[in-house]
Amino acid sequence: GQNIDQPTEMTATEGAIVQINCTYQTSGFNGLFWYQQHAGEAPTFLSYNVLDGLEEKGRFSSFLSRSKGYSYLLLKELQMKDSASYLCALRPGGGYQKVTFGTGTKLQVIP
Amino acid sequence: NAGVTQTPKFQVLKTGQSMTLQCAQDMNHEYMSWYRQDPGMGLRLIHYSVGAGITDQGEVPNGYNVSRSTTEDFPLRLLSAAPSQTSVYFCASSPGTDRGYTFGSGTRLTVV
C-alpha cells in the first residue's frame, strides 16, 4: 500500500516563499503529482516528478527524492490567489491509474 | 473544448434511491477515474478505466458501478444510496500515464 503525509495547514505572507512537504511510504511508484485545489473547486494539475531533483515552472517548483521518500512544492513570490489546498499524489508502478492522494495542505496567504 | 463535464452539480437523494452521475470528456483521453472527496480524508479512488470497455475497482468501490461504452463517457451509478455516500464526487481524465488529470467541476451529493 501507499501512505502519504502532508501538514494539514500552513500560513505564509504575501510575497514570501513557502515550502509544502510531502513524505510517503510505498513499495514502489512511477511518479509523484502535485495539484492545487481552491475551496469549492476541482483540483488542477501543477506538476509530475518522475526523476529525482527539482523541476521549475514559473513561480512553482517541485522536488523529489526517492531515496528519502520525500517531495516538496516550492511557491515563490506568494500571491493572495495562492491560498488553496495543495495535494500530493502518487502514481504506482503497476497500476498506472490507481493514483493515491494525500489529504492535502491548506495554505493561507496573508497580507 | 469543454474539458470534463459532470452533471448534476448538486443532488439530494433519499436512502435507498439509485442514481447515475454523468461524466463526459471531449479531449479523447484514454484514462478516466472517479474519486470522492470527504473532509479530512482526501480524494479516494472509486473506479477507473483505461479505455472503452475496460474498467477496474479503486480503493472504495462498494456501492458503486461504472461502465465505459465510449471513450467520451464514464457514468457512475449509485445502486442504493446510503448516508455514508454523502460526498463530493469528481470525475477526471488523463491522456497518458505521465500526464496529470483534468478534473470535472464535481457533484455535491447529499443522502438523507
Short mmCIF file of C-alpha atoms in Angstrom, two decimals:
data_model
loop_
_atom_site.label_atom_id
_atom_site.label_comp_id
_atom_site.label_asym_id
_atom_site.label_seq_id
_atom_site.Cartn_x
_atom_site.Cartn_y
_atom_site.Cartn_z
CA GLY A 1 0.00 0.00 0.00
CA GLN A 2 0.87 3.65 -0.01
CA ASN A 3 0.91 6.14 2.84
CA ILE A 4 1.22 9.85 2.15
CA ASP A 5 1.73 12.52 4.82
CA GLN A 6 1.35 16.28 4.43
CA PRO A 7 0.99 19.05 7.01
CA THR A 8 -2.66 19.94 7.46
CA GLU A 9 -2.33 23.72 7.35
CA MET A 10 0.27 26.40 6.70
CA THR A 11 0.25 30.18 6.74
CA ALA A 12 2.62 32.39 4.76
CA THR A 13 2.95 36.06 3.90
CA GLU A 14 2.25 37.62 0.53
CA GLY A 15 5.47 37.99 -1.44
CA ALA A 16 7.32 35.35 0.57
CA ILE A 17 8.45 31.81 -0.32
CA VAL A 18 6.77 28.73 1.16
CA GLN A 19 7.72 25.06 1.01
CA ILE A 20 5.00 22.43 1.33
CA ASN A 21 6.34 19.00 2.21
CA CYS A 22 5.08 15.55 1.33
CA THR A 23 6.50 12.36 2.76
CA TYR A 24 5.45 8.92 1.68
CA GLN A 25 5.92 5.22 2.32
CA THR A 26 5.44 2.94 -0.65
CA SER A 27 6.89 -0.22 -2.14
CA GLY A 28 7.37 1.48 -5.47
CA PHE A 29 5.86 4.14 -7.65
CA ASN A 30 6.05 5.63 -11.10
CA GLY A 31 5.87 9.30 -10.21
CA LEU A 32 4.55 11.97 -7.85
CA PHE A 33 1.96 14.64 -8.63
CA TRP A 34 1.15 17.99 -7.11
CA TYR A 35 -2.30 19.52 -7.53
CA GLN A 36 -3.80 22.81 -6.42
CA GLN A 37 -7.39 22.97 -5.19
CA HIS A 38 -9.17 26.19 -4.34
CA ALA A 39 -12.03 25.93 -1.87
CA GLY A 40 -15.17 24.61 -3.52
CA GLU A 41 -13.42 23.89 -6.80
CA ALA A 42 -11.83 20.95 -8.58
CA PRO A 43 -8.13 20.14 -8.30
CA THR A 44 -5.87 21.42 -11.06
CA PHE A 45 -2.62 19.80 -12.13
CA LEU A 46 0.63 21.54 -11.15
CA SER A 47 3.49 19.10 -11.68
CA TYR A 48 4.59 15.50 -12.12
CA ASN A 49 8.02 14.31 -10.94
CA VAL A 50 9.43 11.01 -12.11
CA LEU A 51 13.14 11.60 -11.60
CA ASP A 52 14.90 12.90 -8.52
CA GLY A 53 15.58 16.60 -8.49
CA LEU A 54 13.94 19.95 -8.87
CA GLU A 55 11.56 20.90 -11.68
CA GLU A 56 10.66 24.55 -12.09
CA LYS A 57 7.53 26.02 -13.65
CA GLY A 58 7.37 29.75 -13.19
CA ARG A 59 6.70 30.59 -9.55
CA PHE A 60 6.15 26.94 -8.68
CA SER A 61 8.84 24.27 -8.33
CA SER A 62 8.56 20.64 -7.28
CA PHE A 63 11.29 18.45 -5.83
CA LEU A 64 11.52 14.69 -5.46
CA SER A 65 13.95 12.47 -3.55
CA ARG A 66 13.09 8.81 -3.96
CA SER A 67 15.81 7.66 -1.56
CA LYS A 68 14.39 9.85 1.21
CA GLY A 69 10.70 9.26 0.43
CA TYR A 70 10.21 12.99 0.22
CA SER A 71 8.87 15.66 -2.05
CA TYR A 72 8.14 19.34 -1.70
CA LEU A 73 6.34 22.05 -3.59
CA LEU A 74 8.01 25.46 -3.51
CA LEU A 75 5.92 28.55 -4.14
CA LYS A 76 7.78 31.82 -4.72
CA GLU A 77 6.53 35.41 -4.68
CA LEU A 78 3.35 34.33 -2.96
CA GLN A 79 0.12 35.96 -4.07
CA MET A 80 -3.23 36.05 -2.31
CA LYS A 81 -4.67 33.83 -5.04
CA ASP A 82 -2.25 31.07 -3.98
CA SER A 83 -4.44 30.48 -0.92
CA ALA A 84 -5.63 26.94 -1.63
CA SER A 85 -5.09 23.32 -0.71
CA TYR A 86 -2.10 21.57 -2.25
CA LEU A 87 -2.44 17.84 -2.84
CA CYS A 88 0.42 15.40 -3.17
CA ALA A 89 -0.39 12.18 -5.06
CA LEU A 90 1.47 9.01 -6.07
CA ARG A 91 1.09 7.01 -9.27
CA PRO A 92 2.04 3.38 -8.55
CA GLY A 93 4.35 1.48 -10.80
CA GLY A 94 1.98 -1.30 -11.76
CA GLY A 95 -1.49 0.24 -11.74
CA TYR A 96 -0.94 3.41 -13.64
CA GLN A 97 -4.36 4.78 -12.94
CA LYS A 98 -4.60 3.91 -9.25
CA VAL A 99 -3.36 7.32 -8.22
CA THR A 100 -3.41 7.81 -4.44
CA PHE A 101 -3.84 11.29 -2.96
CA GLY A 102 -2.68 12.69 0.34
CA THR A 103 -5.14 14.65 2.44
CA GLY A 104 -3.66 17.94 1.29
CA THR A 105 -2.12 21.03 2.86
CA LYS A 106 -4.32 24.09 3.23
CA LEU A 107 -2.21 27.19 2.61
CA GLN A 108 -3.39 30.58 3.75
CA VAL A 109 -1.58 33.60 2.32
CA ILE A 110 -1.87 36.70 4.50
CA PRO A 111 -1.08 40.31 3.59
CA ASN B 1 -13.14 22.31 -25.67
CA ALA B 2 -15.42 21.82 -22.69
CA GLY B 3 -12.93 19.52 -20.92
CA VAL B 4 -14.58 17.23 -18.37
CA THR B 5 -18.29 17.84 -17.81
CA GLN B 6 -20.08 16.46 -14.79
CA THR B 7 -23.81 16.52 -14.16
CA PRO B 8 -25.62 17.22 -11.95
CA LYS B 9 -23.68 19.74 -9.86
CA PHE B 10 -25.86 19.16 -6.80
CA GLN B 11 -28.13 16.27 -5.83
CA VAL B 12 -30.10 15.23 -2.77
CA LEU B 13 -31.16 11.60 -2.55
CA LYS B 14 -33.15 9.61 -0.08
CA THR B 15 -31.63 6.48 1.41
CA GLY B 16 -32.21 3.55 -0.90
CA GLN B 17 -32.64 5.58 -4.09
CA SER B 18 -30.42 4.96 -7.07
CA MET B 19 -28.98 7.45 -9.49
CA THR B 20 -26.30 7.96 -12.11
CA LEU B 21 -23.67 10.68 -12.03
CA GLN B 22 -22.74 11.63 -15.55
CA CYS B 23 -19.22 12.37 -16.77
CA ALA B 24 -18.17 13.24 -20.30
CA GLN B 25 -14.87 14.44 -21.75
CA ASP B 26 -14.16 15.80 -25.22
CA MET B 27 -10.36 15.54 -25.17
CA ASN B 28 -10.13 11.95 -26.45
CA HIS B 29 -8.45 10.87 -23.22
CA GLU B 30 -7.99 7.14 -22.70
CA TYR B 31 -7.94 7.19 -18.93
CA MET B 32 -10.86 8.20 -16.73
CA SER B 33 -11.43 7.92 -13.00
CA TRP B 34 -14.00 8.63 -10.32
CA TYR B 35 -12.96 10.00 -6.93
CA ARG B 36 -14.88 11.01 -3.86
CA GLN B 37 -13.64 13.71 -1.54
CA ASP B 38 -14.57 13.86 2.12
CA PRO B 39 -13.28 16.29 4.76
CA GLY B 40 -10.03 15.10 6.30
CA MET B 41 -9.79 12.06 4.01
CA GLY B 42 -8.57 13.47 0.74
CA LEU B 43 -9.53 12.12 -2.65
CA ARG B 44 -10.28 8.39 -2.72
CA LEU B 45 -10.45 6.39 -5.94
CA ILE B 46 -13.77 4.64 -6.58
CA HIS B 47 -13.39 3.15 -10.08
CA TYR B 48 -11.24 3.83 -13.07
CA SER B 49 -11.00 2.97 -16.77
CA VAL B 50 -8.02 2.65 -19.10
CA GLY B 51 -10.12 2.67 -22.25
CA ALA B 52 -13.53 1.92 -23.71
CA GLY B 53 -14.81 -1.39 -22.40
CA ILE B 54 -12.22 -1.64 -19.64
CA THR B 55 -12.93 -0.72 -16.02
CA ASP B 56 -11.47 -1.68 -12.65
CA GLN B 57 -12.03 -1.05 -8.98
CA GLY B 58 -10.27 1.52 -6.92
CA GLU B 59 -9.94 1.91 -3.17
CA VAL B 60 -13.64 2.35 -2.27
CA PRO B 61 -15.78 0.63 -4.95
CA ASN B 62 -18.57 -0.83 -2.80
CA GLY B 63 -21.99 0.58 -3.62
CA TYR B 64 -20.92 1.94 -6.99
CA ASN B 65 -20.90 0.63 -10.55
CA VAL B 66 -19.32 2.02 -13.69
CA SER B 67 -19.25 1.29 -17.40
CA ARG B 68 -17.27 2.71 -20.29
CA SER B 69 -19.06 2.06 -23.56
CA THR B 70 -17.41 5.01 -25.34
CA THR B 71 -14.16 6.93 -24.93
CA GLU B 72 -16.11 10.06 -24.01
CA ASP B 73 -18.48 8.86 -21.29
CA PHE B 74 -17.86 7.30 -17.89
CA PRO B 75 -21.04 7.30 -15.75
CA LEU B 76 -21.01 6.35 -12.06
CA ARG B 77 -24.06 4.55 -10.71
CA LEU B 78 -25.09 4.52 -7.08
CA LEU B 79 -27.07 1.33 -6.62
CA SER B 80 -28.85 2.03 -3.32
CA ALA B 81 -27.80 5.32 -1.78
CA ALA B 82 -26.66 5.42 1.85
CA PRO B 83 -25.84 8.41 4.08
CA SER B 84 -22.19 7.28 4.03
CA GLN B 85 -22.15 8.16 0.32
CA THR B 86 -22.71 11.83 1.08
CA SER B 87 -19.65 13.38 -0.51
CA VAL B 88 -18.26 15.44 -3.36
CA TYR B 89 -17.65 13.30 -6.43
CA PHE B 90 -15.05 14.18 -9.03
CA CYS B 91 -14.59 12.65 -12.43
CA ALA B 92 -11.15 13.02 -14.01
CA SER B 93 -9.49 12.14 -17.30
CA SER B 94 -5.91 11.86 -18.49
CA PRO B 95 -4.28 11.34 -21.90
CA GLY B 96 -1.48 9.13 -20.63
CA THR B 97 0.37 7.60 -17.74
CA ASP B 98 2.75 10.53 -17.29
CA ARG B 99 0.15 13.23 -17.60
CA GLY B 100 -1.93 14.84 -14.90
CA TYR B 101 -5.65 14.52 -14.58
CA THR B 102 -8.16 17.09 -15.79
CA PHE B 103 -10.97 17.12 -13.24
CA GLY B 104 -14.62 17.92 -13.72
CA SER B 105 -16.22 20.56 -11.50
CA GLY B 106 -17.68 17.95 -9.17
CA THR B 107 -21.07 16.71 -8.00
CA ARG B 108 -22.09 17.50 -4.44
CA LEU B 109 -24.27 14.62 -3.28
CA THR B 110 -26.25 14.50 -0.05
CA VAL B 111 -28.03 11.32 1.01
CA VAL B 112 -30.69 11.79 3.68
#
